PDB file of C-alpha atoms in Angstrom:
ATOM      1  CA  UNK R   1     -97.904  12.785  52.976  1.00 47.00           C
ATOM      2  CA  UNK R   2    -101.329  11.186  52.589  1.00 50.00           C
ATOM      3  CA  UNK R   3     -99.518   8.907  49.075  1.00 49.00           C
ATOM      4  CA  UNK R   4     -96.738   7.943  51.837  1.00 51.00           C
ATOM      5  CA  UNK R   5     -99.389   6.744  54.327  1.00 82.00           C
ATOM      6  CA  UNK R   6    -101.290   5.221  51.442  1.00 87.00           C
ATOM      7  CA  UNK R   7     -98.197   2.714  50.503  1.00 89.00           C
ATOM      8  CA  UNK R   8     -97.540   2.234  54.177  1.00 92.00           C
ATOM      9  CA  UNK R   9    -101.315   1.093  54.855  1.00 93.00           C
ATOM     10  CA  UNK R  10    -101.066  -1.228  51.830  1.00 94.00           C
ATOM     11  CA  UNK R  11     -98.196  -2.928  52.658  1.00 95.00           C
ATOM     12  CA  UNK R  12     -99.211  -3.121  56.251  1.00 95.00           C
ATOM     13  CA  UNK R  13    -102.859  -4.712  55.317  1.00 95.00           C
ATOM     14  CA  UNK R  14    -101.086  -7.145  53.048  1.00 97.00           C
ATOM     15  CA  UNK R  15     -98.497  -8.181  55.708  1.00 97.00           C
ATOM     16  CA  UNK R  16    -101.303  -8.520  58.016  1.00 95.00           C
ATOM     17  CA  UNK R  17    -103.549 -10.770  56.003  1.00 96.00           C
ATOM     18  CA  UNK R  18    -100.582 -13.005  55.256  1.00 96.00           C
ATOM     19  CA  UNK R  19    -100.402 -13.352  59.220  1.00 95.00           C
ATOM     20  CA  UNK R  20    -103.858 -14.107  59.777  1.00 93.00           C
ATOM     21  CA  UNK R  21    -104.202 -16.847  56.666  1.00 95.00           C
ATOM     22  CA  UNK R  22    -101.966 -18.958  59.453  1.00 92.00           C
ATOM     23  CA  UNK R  23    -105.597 -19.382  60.939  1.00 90.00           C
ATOM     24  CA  UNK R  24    -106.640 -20.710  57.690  1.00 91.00           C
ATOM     25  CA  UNK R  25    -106.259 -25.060  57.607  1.00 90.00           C
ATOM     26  CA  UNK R  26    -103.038 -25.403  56.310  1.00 90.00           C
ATOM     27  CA  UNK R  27    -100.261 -28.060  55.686  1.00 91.00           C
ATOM     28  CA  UNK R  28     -97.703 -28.395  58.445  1.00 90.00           C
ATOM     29  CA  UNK R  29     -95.141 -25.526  57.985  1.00 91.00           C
ATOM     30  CA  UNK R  30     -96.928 -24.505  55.228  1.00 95.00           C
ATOM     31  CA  UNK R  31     -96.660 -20.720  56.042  1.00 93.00           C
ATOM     32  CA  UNK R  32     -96.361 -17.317  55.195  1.00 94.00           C
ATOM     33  CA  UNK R  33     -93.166 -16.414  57.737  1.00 92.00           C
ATOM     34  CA  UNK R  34     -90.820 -16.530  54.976  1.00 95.00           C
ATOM     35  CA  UNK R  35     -92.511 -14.179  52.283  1.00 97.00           C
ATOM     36  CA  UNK R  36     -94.191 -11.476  54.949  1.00 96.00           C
ATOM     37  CA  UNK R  37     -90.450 -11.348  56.450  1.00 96.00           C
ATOM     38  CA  UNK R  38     -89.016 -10.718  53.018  1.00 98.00           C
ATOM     39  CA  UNK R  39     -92.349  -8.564  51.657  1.00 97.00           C
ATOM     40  CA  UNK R  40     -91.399  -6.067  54.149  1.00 96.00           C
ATOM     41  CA  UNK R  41     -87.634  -6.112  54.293  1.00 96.00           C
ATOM     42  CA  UNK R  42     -87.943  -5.227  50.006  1.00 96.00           C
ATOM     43  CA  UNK R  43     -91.180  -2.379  50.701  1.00 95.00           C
ATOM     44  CA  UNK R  44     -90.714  -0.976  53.907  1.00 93.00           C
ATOM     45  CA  UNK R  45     -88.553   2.088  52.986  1.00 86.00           C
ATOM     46  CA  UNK R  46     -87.791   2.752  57.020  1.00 89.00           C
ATOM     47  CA  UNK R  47     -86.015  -0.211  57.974  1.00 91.00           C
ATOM     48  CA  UNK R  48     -87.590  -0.396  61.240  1.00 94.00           C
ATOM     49  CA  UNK R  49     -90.920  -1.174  59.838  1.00 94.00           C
ATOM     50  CA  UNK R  50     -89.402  -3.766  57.769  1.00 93.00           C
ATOM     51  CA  UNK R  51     -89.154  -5.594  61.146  1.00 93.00           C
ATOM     52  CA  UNK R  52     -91.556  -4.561  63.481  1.00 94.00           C
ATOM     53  CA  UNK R  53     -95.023  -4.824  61.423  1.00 94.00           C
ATOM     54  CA  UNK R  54     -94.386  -8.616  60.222  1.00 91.00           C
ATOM     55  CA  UNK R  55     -93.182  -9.171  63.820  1.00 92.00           C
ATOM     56  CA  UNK R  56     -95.634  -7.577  65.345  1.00 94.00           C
ATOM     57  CA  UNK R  57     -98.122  -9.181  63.168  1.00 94.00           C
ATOM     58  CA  UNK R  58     -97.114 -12.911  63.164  1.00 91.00           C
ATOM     59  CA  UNK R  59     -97.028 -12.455  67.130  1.00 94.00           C
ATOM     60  CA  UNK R  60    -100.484 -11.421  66.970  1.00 94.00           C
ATOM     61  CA  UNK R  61    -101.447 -14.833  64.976  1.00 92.00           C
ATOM     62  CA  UNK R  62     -99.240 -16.705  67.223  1.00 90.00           C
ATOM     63  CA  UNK R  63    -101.850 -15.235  70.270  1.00 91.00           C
ATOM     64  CA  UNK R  64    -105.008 -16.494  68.205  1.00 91.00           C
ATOM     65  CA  UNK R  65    -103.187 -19.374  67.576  1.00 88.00           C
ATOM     66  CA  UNK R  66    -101.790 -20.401  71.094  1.00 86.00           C
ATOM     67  CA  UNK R  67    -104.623 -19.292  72.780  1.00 89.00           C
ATOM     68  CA  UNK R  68    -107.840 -19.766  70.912  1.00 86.00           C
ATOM     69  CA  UNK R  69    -106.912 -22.661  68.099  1.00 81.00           C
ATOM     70  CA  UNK R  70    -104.412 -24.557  70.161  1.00 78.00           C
ATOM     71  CA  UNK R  71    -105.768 -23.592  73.778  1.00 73.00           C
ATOM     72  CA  UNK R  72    -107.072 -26.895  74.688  1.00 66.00           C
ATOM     73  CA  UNK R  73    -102.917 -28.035  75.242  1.00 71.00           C
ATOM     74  CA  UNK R  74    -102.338 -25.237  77.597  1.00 73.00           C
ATOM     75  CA  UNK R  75    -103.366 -24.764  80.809  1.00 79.00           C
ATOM     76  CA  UNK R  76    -102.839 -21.079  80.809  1.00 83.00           C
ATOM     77  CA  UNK R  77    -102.502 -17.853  78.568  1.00 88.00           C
ATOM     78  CA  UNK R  78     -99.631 -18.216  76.126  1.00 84.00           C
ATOM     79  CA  UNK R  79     -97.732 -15.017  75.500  1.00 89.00           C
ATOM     80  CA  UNK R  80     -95.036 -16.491  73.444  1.00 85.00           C
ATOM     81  CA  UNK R  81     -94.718 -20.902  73.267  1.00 83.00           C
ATOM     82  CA  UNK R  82     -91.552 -22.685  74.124  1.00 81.00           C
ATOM     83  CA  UNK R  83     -89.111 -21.969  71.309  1.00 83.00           C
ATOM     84  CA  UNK R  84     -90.844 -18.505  69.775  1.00 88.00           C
ATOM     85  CA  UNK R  85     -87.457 -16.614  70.223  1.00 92.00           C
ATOM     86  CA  UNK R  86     -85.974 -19.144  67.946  1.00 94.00           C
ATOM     87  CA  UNK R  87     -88.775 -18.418  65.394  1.00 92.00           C
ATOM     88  CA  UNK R  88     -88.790 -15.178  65.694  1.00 94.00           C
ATOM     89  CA  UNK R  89     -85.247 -14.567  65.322  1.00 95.00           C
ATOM     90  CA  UNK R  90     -85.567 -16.968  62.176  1.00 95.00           C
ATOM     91  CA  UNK R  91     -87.689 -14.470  60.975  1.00 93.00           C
ATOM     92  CA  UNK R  92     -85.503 -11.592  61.612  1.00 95.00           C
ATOM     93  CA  UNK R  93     -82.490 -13.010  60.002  1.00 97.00           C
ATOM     94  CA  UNK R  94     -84.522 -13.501  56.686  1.00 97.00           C
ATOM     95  CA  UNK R  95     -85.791 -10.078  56.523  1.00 97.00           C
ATOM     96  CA  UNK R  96     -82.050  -8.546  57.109  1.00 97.00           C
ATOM     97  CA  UNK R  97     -81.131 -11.237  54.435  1.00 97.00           C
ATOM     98  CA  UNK R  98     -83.893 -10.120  52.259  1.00 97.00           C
ATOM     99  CA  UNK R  99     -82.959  -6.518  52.943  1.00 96.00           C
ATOM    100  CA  UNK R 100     -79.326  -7.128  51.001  1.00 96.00           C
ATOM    101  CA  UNK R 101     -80.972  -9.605  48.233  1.00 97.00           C
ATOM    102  CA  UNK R 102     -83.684  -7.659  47.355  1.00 96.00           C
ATOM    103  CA  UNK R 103     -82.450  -4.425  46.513  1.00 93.00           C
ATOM    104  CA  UNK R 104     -83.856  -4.829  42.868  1.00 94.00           C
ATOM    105  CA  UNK R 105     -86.797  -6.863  43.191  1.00 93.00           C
ATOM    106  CA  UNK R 106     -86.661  -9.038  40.201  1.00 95.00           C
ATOM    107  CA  UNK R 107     -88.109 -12.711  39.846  1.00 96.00           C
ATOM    108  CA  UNK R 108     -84.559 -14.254  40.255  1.00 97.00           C
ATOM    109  CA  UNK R 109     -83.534 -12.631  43.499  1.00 97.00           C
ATOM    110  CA  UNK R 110     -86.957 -13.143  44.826  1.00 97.00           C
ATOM    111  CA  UNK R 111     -86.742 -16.723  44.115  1.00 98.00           C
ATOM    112  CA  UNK R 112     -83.282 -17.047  45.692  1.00 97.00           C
ATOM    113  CA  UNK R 113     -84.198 -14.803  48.791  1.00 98.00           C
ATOM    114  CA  UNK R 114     -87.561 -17.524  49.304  1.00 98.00           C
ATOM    115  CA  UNK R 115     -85.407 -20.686  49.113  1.00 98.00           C
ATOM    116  CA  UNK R 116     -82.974 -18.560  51.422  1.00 98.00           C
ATOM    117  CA  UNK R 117     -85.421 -18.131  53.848  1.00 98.00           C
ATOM    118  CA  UNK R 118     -86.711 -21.483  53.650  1.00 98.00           C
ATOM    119  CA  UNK R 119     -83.166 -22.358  54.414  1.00 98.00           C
ATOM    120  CA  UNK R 120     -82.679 -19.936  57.482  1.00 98.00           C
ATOM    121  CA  UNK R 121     -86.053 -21.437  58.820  1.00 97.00           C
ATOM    122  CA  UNK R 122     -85.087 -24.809  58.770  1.00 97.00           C
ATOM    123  CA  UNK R 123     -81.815 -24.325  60.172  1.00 98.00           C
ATOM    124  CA  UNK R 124     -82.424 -22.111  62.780  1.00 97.00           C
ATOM    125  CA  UNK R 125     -85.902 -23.185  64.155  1.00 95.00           C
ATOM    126  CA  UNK R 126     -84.357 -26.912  64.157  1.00 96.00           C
ATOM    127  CA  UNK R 127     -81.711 -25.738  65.964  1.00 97.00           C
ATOM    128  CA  UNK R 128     -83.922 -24.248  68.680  1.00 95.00           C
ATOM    129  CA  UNK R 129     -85.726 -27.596  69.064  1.00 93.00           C
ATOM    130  CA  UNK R 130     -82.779 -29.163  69.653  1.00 95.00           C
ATOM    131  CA  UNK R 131     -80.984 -26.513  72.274  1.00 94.00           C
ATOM    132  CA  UNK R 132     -84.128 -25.858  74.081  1.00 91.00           C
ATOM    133  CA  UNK R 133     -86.058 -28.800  74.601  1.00 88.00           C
ATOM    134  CA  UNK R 134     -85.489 -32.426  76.031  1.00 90.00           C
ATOM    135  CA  UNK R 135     -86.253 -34.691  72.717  1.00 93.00           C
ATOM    136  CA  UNK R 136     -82.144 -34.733  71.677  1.00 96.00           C
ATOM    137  CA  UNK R 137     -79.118 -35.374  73.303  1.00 96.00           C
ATOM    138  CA  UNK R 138     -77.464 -32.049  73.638  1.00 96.00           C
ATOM    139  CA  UNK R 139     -74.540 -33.096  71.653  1.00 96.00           C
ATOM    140  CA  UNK R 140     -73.663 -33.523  67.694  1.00 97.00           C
ATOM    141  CA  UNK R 141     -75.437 -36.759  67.167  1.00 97.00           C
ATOM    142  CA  UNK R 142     -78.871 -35.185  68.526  1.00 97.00           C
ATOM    143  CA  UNK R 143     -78.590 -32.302  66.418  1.00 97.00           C
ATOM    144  CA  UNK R 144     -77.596 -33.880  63.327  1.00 97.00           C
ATOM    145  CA  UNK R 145     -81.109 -36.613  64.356  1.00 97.00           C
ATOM    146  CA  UNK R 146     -82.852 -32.818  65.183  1.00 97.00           C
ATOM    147  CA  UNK R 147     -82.196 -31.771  61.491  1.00 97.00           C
ATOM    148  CA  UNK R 148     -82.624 -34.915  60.038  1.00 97.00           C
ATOM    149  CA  UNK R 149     -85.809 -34.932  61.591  1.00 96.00           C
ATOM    150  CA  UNK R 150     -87.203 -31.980  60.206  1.00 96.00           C
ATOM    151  CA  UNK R 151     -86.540 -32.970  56.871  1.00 97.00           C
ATOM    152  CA  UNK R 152     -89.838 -33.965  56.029  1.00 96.00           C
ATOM    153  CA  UNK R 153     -91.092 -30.543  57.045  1.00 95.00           C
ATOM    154  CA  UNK R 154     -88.673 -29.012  54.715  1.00 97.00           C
ATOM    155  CA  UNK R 155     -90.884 -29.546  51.520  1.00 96.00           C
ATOM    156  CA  UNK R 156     -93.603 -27.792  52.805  1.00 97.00           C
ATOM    157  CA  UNK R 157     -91.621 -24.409  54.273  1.00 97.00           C
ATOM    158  CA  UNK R 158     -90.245 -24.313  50.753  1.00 98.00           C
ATOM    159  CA  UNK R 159     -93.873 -24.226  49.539  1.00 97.00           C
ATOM    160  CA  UNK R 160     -95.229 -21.968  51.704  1.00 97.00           C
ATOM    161  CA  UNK R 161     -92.237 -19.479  50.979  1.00 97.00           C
ATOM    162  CA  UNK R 162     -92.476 -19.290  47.676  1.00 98.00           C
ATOM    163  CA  UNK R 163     -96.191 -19.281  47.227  1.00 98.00           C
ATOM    164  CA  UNK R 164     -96.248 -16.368  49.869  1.00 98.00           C
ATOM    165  CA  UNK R 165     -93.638 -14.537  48.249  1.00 98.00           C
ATOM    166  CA  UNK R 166     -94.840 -15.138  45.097  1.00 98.00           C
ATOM    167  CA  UNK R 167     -98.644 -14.163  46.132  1.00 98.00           C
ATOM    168  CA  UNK R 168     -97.603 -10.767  48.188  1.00 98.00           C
ATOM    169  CA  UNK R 169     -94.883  -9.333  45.939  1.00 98.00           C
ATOM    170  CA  UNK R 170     -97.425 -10.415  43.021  1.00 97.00           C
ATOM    171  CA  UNK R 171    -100.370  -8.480  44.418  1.00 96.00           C
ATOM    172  CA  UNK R 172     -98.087  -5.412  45.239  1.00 96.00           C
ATOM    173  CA  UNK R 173     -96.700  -4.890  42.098  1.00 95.00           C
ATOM    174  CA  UNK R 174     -99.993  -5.555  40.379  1.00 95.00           C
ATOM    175  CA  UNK R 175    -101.697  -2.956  42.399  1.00 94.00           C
ATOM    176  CA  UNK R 176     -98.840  -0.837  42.188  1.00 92.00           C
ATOM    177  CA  UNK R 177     -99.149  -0.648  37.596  1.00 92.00           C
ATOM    178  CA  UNK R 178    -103.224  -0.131  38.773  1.00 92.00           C
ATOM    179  CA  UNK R 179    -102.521   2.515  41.347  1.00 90.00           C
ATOM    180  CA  UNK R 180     -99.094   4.113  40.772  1.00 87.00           C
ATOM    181  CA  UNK R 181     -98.987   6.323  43.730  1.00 84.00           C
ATOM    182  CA  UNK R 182     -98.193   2.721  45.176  1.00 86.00           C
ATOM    183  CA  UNK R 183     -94.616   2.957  43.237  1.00 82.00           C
ATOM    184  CA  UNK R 184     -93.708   5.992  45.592  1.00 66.00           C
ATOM    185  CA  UNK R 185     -90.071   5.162  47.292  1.00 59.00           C
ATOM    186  CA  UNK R 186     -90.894   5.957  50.185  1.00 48.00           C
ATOM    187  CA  UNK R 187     -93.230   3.995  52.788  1.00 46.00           C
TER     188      UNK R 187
END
């Protein structure tokens, strides 16, 4: 029980820190979404948890962040920002896709399952931009300038994915050869 809990806390604290280095001066979409949604998806060995920690933790950034960083724009306390369930469901959809690509966690698949998620970012956060707010005609043409404007934006999630995939699955598996309880199925 207490090697279970052990994995769990590890995977949790590393998940966690990835959430709070989005209070760290970064590039614009520069972020650890991607990887902490796919870190747990491939670790978590209850699927639930594989949603609900990185959730749970990028919410609680998104509260520092709204609220503290950004709190000067808003005249109130900001539970969740215009758009978040578009975000959030981004992130969702990359952790079930990173629950089918990495079964086997090998350097290819985690490669393709970052660029993936870079991919479901872009789309679907783009396309919450453009259905919920007032910048683009709510027809083909505004969505098509929606996308195109977030093109420049692209570079960077693709960055941020794969350096934060790269840096948490890299620090898991090293600890994991240090301290092989880590290795343990179960989580």
């Amino acid at each position: 029980m207490q090697k279970i809990n052990l994995r769990f806390g590890v995977i949790t604290a590393l998940i966690l820190l990835a959430a709070l280095s989005r209070l760290i001066p970064h590039p614009a979409n520069f972020a650890p979404i991607g990887g902490m949604a796919l870190f747990g998806a491939a670790y978590y060995s209850r699927r639930v948890w594989a949603f609900v920690v990185p959730v749970a933790s990028m919410w609680i950034s998104d509260l520092v962040l709204n609220n503290v960083v950004y709190g000067a724009y808003f005249d109130r306390f900001v539970w969740f920002y215009d758009g978040a369930w578009f975000t959030y469901g981004a992130f969702i959809l990359i952790a079930l896709m990173g629950m089918f690509t990495l079964r086997k966690i090998k350097a290819a698949n985690l490669l393709f399952s970052a660029l993936g998620a870079s991919v479901v970012f872009f789309l679907v956060s783009n396309f919450g931009v453009w259905f919920s707010g007032t910048m683009y005609p709510k027809d083909f043409g505004g969505l098509t300038a929606c996308y195109v404007a977030g093109i420049p934006f692209f570079r960077n999630t693709v960055a941020g994915d794969l350096f934060y995939a790269a840096l948490l699955f890299g620090e898991f598996e090293l600890s994991a050869r240090r301290f092989p309880v880590l290795k343990k199925i179960t989580a």
